[in-house]
Amino acid sequence: MEDCIYLDHAASTPCLPEVVDAMMPFFTQYPGNPGSVVHGAGKFAARAVKDSRETIASVLAAAPHEIFFTSGATEAINMAIKGIALSAGKGHLITCATEHSAVLQSCRSLESRGFRLTVMPVDENGSITPNLLEASIAKDTLLVAIMHANNETGVIHNLQPIGEICNRYGIPFVCDATQTIGKTPFLPSDFGIDCCCFAAHKFYGPKGIGALYFNTSGRVTRLLPQIEGGAQESGLRSGTLHVAGIVGMATALSTIENQAGSFRLFLENCAYFENRLTAMQGIILNGSSVLRVPGITSASFRFLEGGPLLASLNTKLCVTGGSSCSSGSGKPSHVLTAMGHGPQQAMSGIRFSPGLHTSRADIERALSHIEQCVAQLREESQTWKMFQKGSIKPVPSWFHPLDV
Ligand code: PLP
């Protein structure tokens, strides 16, 4: 990894030094279980959890009792979707075709247990149509699960109309904000979100810790616990709390909030990278016409196969084809496919995800490596040569406003 430029921050980020410093004593010096409040060590750990919960709640403009710690976003998503559905027993669920597999699989698993499922389509930019959402609502709709920023394309759903529809019909709104929280200001209450899921390792905190924001005075009256045992987290999520992780998550969130300077540089670097990338020939920027979260650029490469391209790029970079979860599956990205892109564009989609510490020099080196890899692979591609000679024409789905 030494010589590789890490452009996979959407998959995971390094811990900030402040985060490691804050966590370390909870591994080595403070062994207390926050459930053991009958002695000083337990009380100390419980205090650290309480303070962290308050910090996280305040960043999200939530109440501390609305934050429930989990092992990550996947667990928070399962907890919300299955918790709502299974406490109702039967009914209808609505989600969207470009959701993360944690949402899609949770919904499909419920479908296999008798729940009805509507998976909303998206347009070519990855956006959903609010009217379609409204038309999908049935008398027994139990929840609408729509993410904020997409993990493959960075495309941001406009949550305002979605929240309004949920509010009008009194339907719980579950939102996967894993790619948003810590990257751009986001308050669940601004959109009437009942359950919001996120994970610390996406915003320079540790892996293995996440949380569910659950508006306990909102439309969700009951969440059936998915993990039972010691009744921690008000009985909603049993198991000894990961104190070091919780402290690390709170430290990451509050530190990131105060890093305006590095964030400005990060935005400039992201914009520079995208401008230079899209100036290369035969590159399609996926979801380019809509608002996207900074730090996720999804590009497809005309006439190149995803597998060899990824292998070639990853000799010097760390990038994925689509999401880290689906990377290496050999299947076209479900997100790009849902956006109406053909197999070639969906298979050759690469996610570039710079982070706060990616320097301009890293970006320059990455761009020249991308240029070299693409040139070499195209040199070997008969279809590219035929396309350049004009003997084949691109199919309409390849046309794109930014494709030069
Ligand atoms: N949701 C989104 C949008 C993600 O990007 C991810 C991680 O890639 C997850 C959920 C799952 O997060 P975790 O693996 O930390 O549980």
Short mmCIF file of C-alpha atoms and ligand atoms in Angstrom, two decimals:
data_model
loop_
_atom_site.label_atom_id
_atom_site.label_comp_id
_atom_site.label_asym_id
_atom_site.label_seq_id
_atom_site.Cartn_x
_atom_site.Cartn_y
_atom_site.Cartn_z
CA MET A 1 0.00 0.00 0.00
CA GLU A 2 3.04 2.30 0.54
CA ASP A 3 3.22 3.60 -2.99
CA CYS A 4 -0.50 3.51 -3.62
CA ILE A 5 -2.63 6.61 -3.56
CA TYR A 6 -5.66 5.92 -1.42
CA LEU A 7 -8.77 7.11 -3.25
CA ASP A 8 -11.33 4.97 -1.44
CA HIS A 9 -12.49 7.19 1.42
CA ALA A 10 -16.12 6.38 0.66
CA ALA A 11 -15.28 2.82 1.72
CA SER A 12 -13.38 3.85 4.83
CA THR A 13 -11.23 6.66 6.17
CA PRO A 14 -8.13 6.69 8.38
CA CYS A 15 -8.69 7.68 12.01
CA LEU A 16 -7.71 11.25 12.86
CA PRO A 17 -4.84 11.43 15.41
CA GLU A 18 -7.24 13.16 17.85
CA VAL A 19 -9.53 10.14 17.54
CA VAL A 20 -6.78 7.63 18.29
CA ASP A 21 -5.61 9.72 21.26
CA ALA A 22 -9.11 9.89 22.69
CA MET A 23 -9.73 6.17 22.23
CA MET A 24 -6.43 4.75 23.41
CA PRO A 25 -6.97 5.05 27.21
CA PHE A 26 -10.19 3.09 26.85
CA PHE A 27 -8.20 0.15 25.50
CA THR A 28 -5.37 0.31 27.98
CA GLN A 29 -6.28 2.26 31.12
CA TYR A 30 -10.05 2.24 31.58
CA PRO A 31 -11.44 -1.27 31.38
CA GLY A 32 -14.86 -0.48 32.89
CA ASN A 33 -18.07 -1.79 31.39
CA PRO A 34 -20.54 1.11 31.20
CA GLY A 35 -23.22 -1.29 32.44
CA SER A 36 -21.32 -1.90 35.70
CA VAL A 37 -22.19 1.36 37.39
CA VAL A 38 -21.83 -0.08 40.87
CA HIS A 39 -18.13 0.79 40.83
CA GLY A 40 -15.86 3.63 39.75
CA ALA A 41 -14.48 2.03 36.58
CA GLY A 42 -17.97 1.30 35.28
CA LYS A 43 -19.16 4.78 36.20
CA PHE A 44 -16.17 6.29 34.37
CA ALA A 45 -17.00 4.35 31.21
CA ALA A 46 -20.70 5.24 31.52
CA ARG A 47 -19.73 8.90 31.82
CA ALA A 48 -17.60 8.68 28.66
CA VAL A 49 -20.53 7.10 26.79
CA LYS A 50 -22.92 9.75 28.10
CA ASP A 51 -20.60 12.61 27.06
CA SER A 52 -20.09 11.06 23.62
CA ARG A 53 -23.83 10.57 23.14
CA GLU A 54 -24.37 14.23 23.99
CA THR A 55 -21.67 15.35 21.55
CA ILE A 56 -23.12 13.30 18.69
CA ALA A 57 -26.66 14.40 19.49
CA SER A 58 -25.66 18.04 19.54
CA VAL A 59 -23.97 17.82 16.10
CA LEU A 60 -27.18 16.29 14.73
CA ALA A 61 -29.45 18.72 16.65
CA ALA A 62 -31.01 15.69 18.33
CA ALA A 63 -31.63 14.73 21.94
CA PRO A 64 -29.07 12.37 23.55
CA HIS A 65 -31.75 9.72 24.22
CA GLU A 66 -32.39 9.61 20.44
CA ILE A 67 -28.89 8.23 19.68
CA PHE A 68 -28.54 4.42 19.83
CA PHE A 69 -25.09 2.92 19.36
CA THR A 70 -24.61 0.02 16.95
CA SER A 71 -21.69 -1.77 15.31
CA GLY A 72 -22.04 0.33 12.16
CA ALA A 73 -24.47 1.59 9.55
CA THR A 74 -25.49 -1.89 8.39
CA GLU A 75 -26.70 -2.79 11.85
CA ALA A 76 -28.46 0.56 12.31
CA ILE A 77 -30.23 0.06 8.98
CA ASN A 78 -31.34 -3.48 9.88
CA MET A 79 -32.41 -2.25 13.30
CA ALA A 80 -34.59 0.50 11.82
CA ILE A 81 -36.13 -1.29 8.83
CA LYS A 82 -36.68 -4.69 10.43
CA GLY A 83 -37.52 -3.11 13.78
CA ILE A 84 -40.35 -1.05 12.26
CA ALA A 85 -41.64 -3.77 9.93
CA LEU A 86 -41.53 -6.67 12.37
CA SER A 87 -43.22 -4.72 15.13
CA ALA A 88 -46.14 -4.16 12.71
CA GLY A 89 -46.14 -7.81 11.62
CA LYS A 90 -47.22 -7.27 8.01
CA GLY A 91 -47.51 -4.47 5.49
CA HIS A 92 -45.79 -2.60 2.68
CA LEU A 93 -42.29 -1.12 2.39
CA ILE A 94 -40.94 1.43 -0.07
CA THR A 95 -37.30 1.88 -0.99
CA CYS A 96 -35.26 2.85 -4.02
CA ALA A 97 -33.24 0.87 -6.57
CA THR A 98 -29.97 2.68 -5.85
CA GLU A 99 -29.91 2.09 -2.09
CA HIS A 100 -26.96 0.41 -0.38
CA SER A 101 -27.24 -3.36 -0.16
CA ALA A 102 -27.83 -3.08 3.61
CA VAL A 103 -31.17 -1.39 2.85
CA LEU A 104 -32.06 -3.48 -0.21
CA GLN A 105 -31.24 -6.79 1.49
CA SER A 106 -33.09 -5.85 4.69
CA CYS A 107 -36.16 -5.04 2.60
CA ARG A 108 -35.83 -8.17 0.46
CA SER A 109 -35.44 -10.35 3.51
CA LEU A 110 -38.70 -8.89 4.85
CA GLU A 111 -40.32 -9.44 1.44
CA SER A 112 -39.39 -13.12 1.68
CA ARG A 113 -41.22 -13.15 5.03
CA GLY A 114 -44.47 -11.86 3.50
CA PHE A 115 -44.06 -8.06 3.45
CA ARG A 116 -44.82 -6.29 0.17
CA LEU A 117 -42.00 -4.26 -1.33
CA THR A 118 -41.92 -1.40 -3.83
CA VAL A 119 -38.47 -0.55 -5.16
CA MET A 120 -38.70 2.90 -6.73
CA PRO A 121 -36.85 3.51 -10.01
CA VAL A 122 -34.48 6.44 -10.53
CA ASP A 123 -33.86 8.62 -13.58
CA GLU A 124 -30.57 8.80 -15.51
CA ASN A 125 -29.11 11.03 -12.79
CA GLY A 126 -30.01 8.66 -9.99
CA SER A 127 -32.84 10.87 -8.68
CA ILE A 128 -36.29 9.69 -7.68
CA THR A 129 -39.52 11.39 -8.70
CA PRO A 130 -41.53 12.47 -5.62
CA ASN A 131 -44.84 11.99 -7.50
CA LEU A 132 -43.91 8.37 -8.11
CA LEU A 133 -43.19 7.94 -4.43
CA GLU A 134 -46.58 9.39 -3.54
CA ALA A 135 -48.26 7.10 -6.05
CA SER A 136 -46.57 4.07 -4.47
CA ILE A 137 -47.97 4.70 -1.02
CA ALA A 138 -50.58 2.20 0.10
CA LYS A 139 -52.87 2.13 3.14
CA ASP A 140 -50.53 -0.29 4.88
CA THR A 141 -47.17 1.33 3.96
CA LEU A 142 -44.98 0.92 7.02
CA LEU A 143 -41.93 2.91 5.99
CA VAL A 144 -40.10 4.74 3.24
CA ALA A 145 -36.33 4.04 3.19
CA ILE A 146 -34.43 6.51 1.01
CA MET A 147 -30.76 7.35 1.43
CA HIS A 148 -29.25 10.84 1.35
CA ALA A 149 -25.95 10.60 -0.59
CA ASN A 150 -25.37 7.54 -2.74
CA ASN A 151 -22.21 5.60 -1.93
CA GLU A 152 -21.29 4.84 -5.56
CA THR A 153 -22.11 8.10 -7.33
CA GLY A 154 -22.37 10.62 -4.49
CA VAL A 155 -25.77 11.66 -5.91
CA ILE A 156 -27.81 13.40 -3.23
CA HIS A 157 -31.53 12.76 -3.07
CA ASN A 158 -33.61 15.84 -2.48
CA LEU A 159 -35.08 14.73 0.84
CA GLN A 160 -37.35 17.75 1.35
CA PRO A 161 -40.27 16.51 -0.79
CA ILE A 162 -39.76 12.94 0.43
CA GLY A 163 -39.98 14.08 4.06
CA GLU A 164 -43.08 16.15 3.24
CA ILE A 165 -44.82 13.17 1.62
CA CYS A 166 -43.96 10.93 4.59
CA ASN A 167 -45.27 13.60 6.90
CA ARG A 168 -48.49 14.08 4.94
CA TYR A 169 -49.25 10.36 5.00
CA GLY A 170 -47.89 9.74 8.52
CA ILE A 171 -45.36 7.19 7.26
CA PRO A 172 -42.01 6.64 9.03
CA PHE A 173 -39.03 7.91 7.05
CA VAL A 174 -35.81 5.88 7.35
CA CYS A 175 -32.70 7.50 5.89
CA ASP A 176 -29.26 6.01 5.34
CA ALA A 177 -27.01 9.06 5.77
CA THR A 178 -23.77 7.06 5.98
CA GLN A 179 -22.12 8.97 3.12
CA THR A 180 -23.33 12.35 4.34
CA ILE A 181 -22.78 12.70 8.07
CA GLY A 182 -19.36 14.20 8.70
CA LYS A 183 -19.04 15.35 5.06
CA THR A 184 -21.69 17.99 4.75
CA PRO A 185 -24.01 19.56 7.34
CA PHE A 186 -26.99 17.28 7.87
CA LEU A 187 -29.76 17.50 10.45
CA PRO A 188 -32.29 14.62 10.32
CA SER A 189 -35.03 16.86 11.75
CA ASP A 190 -34.73 19.22 8.74
CA PHE A 191 -36.29 16.48 6.62
CA GLY A 192 -38.65 14.90 9.15
CA ILE A 193 -36.50 11.76 9.31
CA ASP A 194 -37.60 9.25 11.94
CA CYS A 195 -34.60 6.92 11.75
CA CYS A 196 -31.18 7.91 10.42
CA CYS A 197 -28.21 5.55 10.13
CA PHE A 198 -24.48 6.23 9.98
CA ALA A 199 -21.02 4.81 10.74
CA ALA A 200 -17.91 6.45 12.25
CA HIS A 201 -15.36 4.99 9.84
CA LYS A 202 -16.76 7.11 6.99
CA PHE A 203 -15.80 10.33 8.80
CA TYR A 204 -12.31 9.62 10.17
CA GLY A 205 -13.51 7.61 13.15
CA PRO A 206 -12.94 3.93 13.92
CA LYS A 207 -14.50 0.91 12.22
CA GLY A 208 -17.02 -1.20 14.09
CA ILE A 209 -19.09 1.63 15.54
CA GLY A 210 -22.12 3.45 14.21
CA ALA A 211 -25.42 4.77 15.40
CA LEU A 212 -29.09 5.04 14.76
CA TYR A 213 -30.75 8.38 15.32
CA PHE A 214 -34.29 7.44 16.30
CA ASN A 215 -36.82 10.21 16.77
CA THR A 216 -38.60 8.70 19.73
CA SER A 217 -41.38 11.28 19.60
CA GLY A 218 -41.94 10.83 15.86
CA ARG A 219 -44.05 8.49 13.77
CA VAL A 220 -42.28 5.28 14.80
CA THR A 221 -44.05 4.10 17.92
CA ARG A 222 -42.09 0.88 18.34
CA LEU A 223 -38.90 -0.74 17.06
CA LEU A 224 -38.75 -4.49 17.60
CA PRO A 225 -35.18 -5.12 18.88
CA GLN A 226 -33.07 -7.20 16.52
CA ILE A 227 -30.39 -8.03 19.10
CA GLU A 228 -31.60 -9.18 22.48
CA GLY A 229 -29.80 -9.91 25.71
CA GLY A 230 -28.59 -7.41 28.28
CA ALA A 231 -31.12 -4.69 27.40
CA GLN A 232 -28.47 -2.00 26.77
CA GLU A 233 -29.52 1.05 24.77
CA SER A 234 -32.99 1.11 26.36
CA GLY A 235 -33.49 -2.50 25.36
CA LEU A 236 -33.27 -1.68 21.63
CA ARG A 237 -29.77 -3.02 21.11
CA SER A 238 -28.29 -5.41 23.62
CA GLY A 239 -24.60 -6.04 24.09
CA THR A 240 -21.76 -4.37 25.96
CA LEU A 241 -21.10 -0.97 24.45
CA HIS A 242 -17.89 -0.39 22.49
CA VAL A 243 -16.73 2.45 24.72
CA ALA A 244 -13.49 3.25 22.85
CA GLY A 245 -15.39 3.23 19.54
CA ILE A 246 -18.13 5.48 20.90
CA VAL A 247 -15.55 7.95 22.24
CA GLY A 248 -13.76 7.78 18.88
CA MET A 249 -16.95 8.42 16.92
CA ALA A 250 -17.85 11.46 19.02
CA THR A 251 -14.30 12.83 18.74
CA ALA A 252 -14.27 12.31 14.97
CA LEU A 253 -17.59 14.05 14.48
CA SER A 254 -16.74 17.05 16.63
CA THR A 255 -13.21 17.37 15.17
CA ILE A 256 -14.44 17.16 11.58
CA GLU A 257 -17.06 19.79 12.32
CA ASN A 258 -14.26 22.21 13.19
CA GLN A 259 -11.95 21.59 10.25
CA ALA A 260 -13.23 24.25 7.89
CA GLY A 261 -9.72 24.95 6.53
CA SER A 262 -8.90 21.41 5.44
CA PHE A 263 -12.43 20.99 4.20
CA ARG A 264 -12.05 23.97 1.85
CA LEU A 265 -8.87 22.48 0.45
CA PHE A 266 -10.58 19.11 0.11
CA LEU A 267 -13.43 20.67 -1.91
CA GLU A 268 -10.93 22.42 -4.19
CA ASN A 269 -9.02 19.18 -4.73
CA CYS A 270 -12.20 17.24 -5.48
CA ALA A 271 -13.32 19.83 -8.03
CA TYR A 272 -9.85 19.91 -9.63
CA PHE A 273 -9.76 16.11 -9.87
CA GLU A 274 -13.18 15.93 -11.49
CA ASN A 275 -12.48 18.70 -13.96
CA ARG A 276 -9.25 17.08 -15.09
CA LEU A 277 -10.79 13.60 -15.21
CA THR A 278 -13.77 14.65 -17.30
CA ALA A 279 -11.48 16.52 -19.69
CA MET A 280 -10.00 13.13 -20.69
CA GLN A 281 -11.44 11.57 -23.79
CA GLY A 282 -14.18 8.93 -23.53
CA ILE A 283 -15.02 9.41 -19.87
CA ILE A 284 -18.54 9.68 -18.57
CA LEU A 285 -19.16 11.26 -15.18
CA ASN A 286 -22.12 9.42 -13.66
CA GLY A 287 -24.77 11.62 -12.04
CA SER A 288 -23.05 14.76 -13.26
CA SER A 289 -26.13 16.98 -13.62
CA VAL A 290 -27.33 16.79 -10.03
CA LEU A 291 -26.08 17.71 -6.59
CA ARG A 292 -23.49 15.25 -5.28
CA VAL A 293 -21.65 14.85 -2.01
CA PRO A 294 -17.99 15.94 -2.16
CA GLY A 295 -15.40 13.17 -2.35
CA ILE A 296 -17.23 10.68 -4.56
CA THR A 297 -16.66 10.71 -8.30
CA SER A 298 -18.09 7.87 -10.35
CA ALA A 299 -16.73 7.68 -13.88
CA SER A 300 -17.30 5.16 -16.67
CA PHE A 301 -14.74 4.59 -19.39
CA ARG A 302 -15.87 4.00 -22.94
CA PHE A 303 -14.82 0.75 -24.56
CA LEU A 304 -12.97 -0.52 -21.52
CA GLU A 305 -13.80 -3.52 -19.42
CA GLY A 306 -14.20 -2.90 -15.71
CA GLY A 307 -12.03 -5.81 -14.48
CA PRO A 308 -8.80 -5.10 -16.41
CA LEU A 309 -9.26 -1.36 -15.90
CA LEU A 310 -9.61 -1.74 -12.14
CA ALA A 311 -6.63 -4.10 -11.96
CA SER A 312 -4.52 -1.70 -13.96
CA LEU A 313 -5.57 1.39 -11.95
CA ASN A 314 -4.96 -0.40 -8.68
CA THR A 315 -1.30 -1.02 -9.42
CA LYS A 316 -0.78 2.53 -8.14
CA LEU A 317 -4.15 3.60 -6.72
CA CYS A 318 -6.71 2.23 -4.29
CA VAL A 319 -10.06 2.62 -6.05
CA THR A 320 -13.13 0.41 -6.42
CA GLY A 321 -15.55 -0.42 -9.18
CA GLY A 322 -18.83 0.83 -7.72
CA SER A 323 -18.98 0.32 -3.97
CA SER A 324 -16.42 -1.53 -1.87
CA CYS A 325 -19.08 -4.16 -1.04
CA SER A 326 -19.79 -5.01 -4.69
CA SER A 327 -16.22 -4.51 -5.89
CA GLY A 328 -14.82 -7.66 -7.43
CA SER A 329 -18.28 -9.23 -7.83
CA GLY A 330 -17.85 -9.19 -11.62
CA LYS A 331 -21.42 -7.89 -11.92
CA PRO A 332 -22.42 -4.51 -13.30
CA SER A 333 -23.11 -1.92 -10.61
CA HIS A 334 -26.79 -2.08 -9.54
CA VAL A 335 -26.68 1.69 -9.06
CA LEU A 336 -25.45 2.51 -12.57
CA THR A 337 -27.79 -0.12 -14.03
CA ALA A 338 -30.74 1.46 -12.19
CA MET A 339 -29.71 4.81 -13.71
CA GLY A 340 -30.37 3.24 -17.10
CA HIS A 341 -26.73 2.78 -18.09
CA GLY A 342 -25.96 -0.16 -20.35
CA PRO A 343 -23.69 -3.04 -19.27
CA GLN A 344 -20.53 -1.43 -20.68
CA GLN A 345 -21.00 1.83 -18.77
CA ALA A 346 -22.17 0.01 -15.64
CA MET A 347 -19.26 -2.47 -15.75
CA SER A 348 -16.61 0.17 -16.37
CA GLY A 349 -17.78 2.46 -13.54
CA ILE A 350 -14.94 3.33 -11.18
CA ARG A 351 -15.43 5.19 -7.91
CA PHE A 352 -12.70 7.70 -7.07
CA SER A 353 -12.95 8.93 -3.53
CA PRO A 354 -10.31 11.40 -2.32
CA GLY A 355 -10.27 12.42 1.33
CA LEU A 356 -9.29 15.28 3.60
CA HIS A 357 -5.62 14.30 3.49
CA THR A 358 -5.33 13.66 -0.23
CA SER A 359 -2.87 16.27 -1.47
CA ARG A 360 -2.82 18.06 -4.81
CA ALA A 361 0.37 16.13 -5.61
CA ASP A 362 -1.49 12.84 -4.96
CA ILE A 363 -4.24 14.00 -7.30
CA GLU A 364 -1.74 14.92 -10.02
CA ARG A 365 -0.05 11.52 -9.73
CA ALA A 366 -3.41 9.74 -9.75
CA LEU A 367 -4.53 11.61 -12.87
CA SER A 368 -1.38 10.81 -14.79
CA HIS A 369 -1.65 7.15 -13.78
CA ILE A 370 -5.30 7.04 -14.91
CA GLU A 371 -4.28 8.61 -18.24
CA GLN A 372 -1.54 6.03 -18.73
CA CYS A 373 -3.74 3.04 -17.83
CA VAL A 374 -6.57 4.18 -20.08
CA ALA A 375 -4.23 4.90 -23.00
CA GLN A 376 -2.59 1.50 -22.69
CA LEU A 377 -5.85 -0.44 -22.42
CA ARG A 378 -7.36 1.49 -25.32
CA GLU A 379 -4.27 0.72 -27.36
CA GLU A 380 -5.22 -2.95 -26.96
CA SER A 381 -8.96 -2.36 -27.61
CA GLN A 382 -10.14 -3.12 -31.15
CA THR A 383 -13.53 -1.47 -30.50
CA TRP A 384 -11.87 1.77 -29.37
CA LYS A 385 -9.81 1.84 -32.58
CA MET A 386 -12.93 1.21 -34.67
CA PHE A 387 -14.78 3.94 -32.76
CA GLN A 388 -11.96 6.39 -33.41
CA LYS A 389 -11.99 5.56 -37.11
CA GLY A 390 -15.75 6.23 -37.07
CA SER A 391 -16.60 2.70 -38.13
CA ILE A 392 -18.80 2.17 -35.05
CA LYS A 393 -21.10 4.62 -33.31
CA PRO A 394 -21.80 4.76 -29.59
CA VAL A 395 -25.25 3.62 -28.50
CA PRO A 396 -27.46 6.47 -27.22
CA SER A 397 -26.97 5.59 -23.53
CA TRP A 398 -23.31 6.46 -23.93
CA PHE A 399 -24.08 10.04 -24.83
CA HIS A 400 -23.61 12.37 -21.96
CA PRO A 401 -23.45 16.16 -21.64
CA LEU A 402 -19.96 16.05 -20.17
CA ASP A 403 -18.63 13.30 -22.37
CA VAL A 404 -16.15 14.87 -24.78
N1 PLP B 1 -24.82 2.66 3.69
C1 PLP B 1 -23.98 3.31 2.89
C2 PLP B 1 -24.49 4.39 2.02
C3 PLP B 1 -22.62 2.96 2.87
O1 PLP B 1 -21.78 3.60 2.07
C4 PLP B 1 -22.17 1.91 3.71
C5 PLP B 1 -20.76 1.47 3.66
O2 PLP B 1 -20.17 1.35 2.64
C6 PLP B 1 -23.10 1.28 4.55
C7 PLP B 1 -24.40 1.68 4.51
C8 PLP B 1 -22.67 0.17 5.48
O3 PLP B 1 -21.75 0.66 6.42
P1 PLP B 1 -20.99 -0.34 7.41
O4 PLP B 1 -20.29 -1.33 6.53
O5 PLP B 1 -20.08 0.52 8.17
O6 PLP B 1 -22.02 -0.99 8.26
#
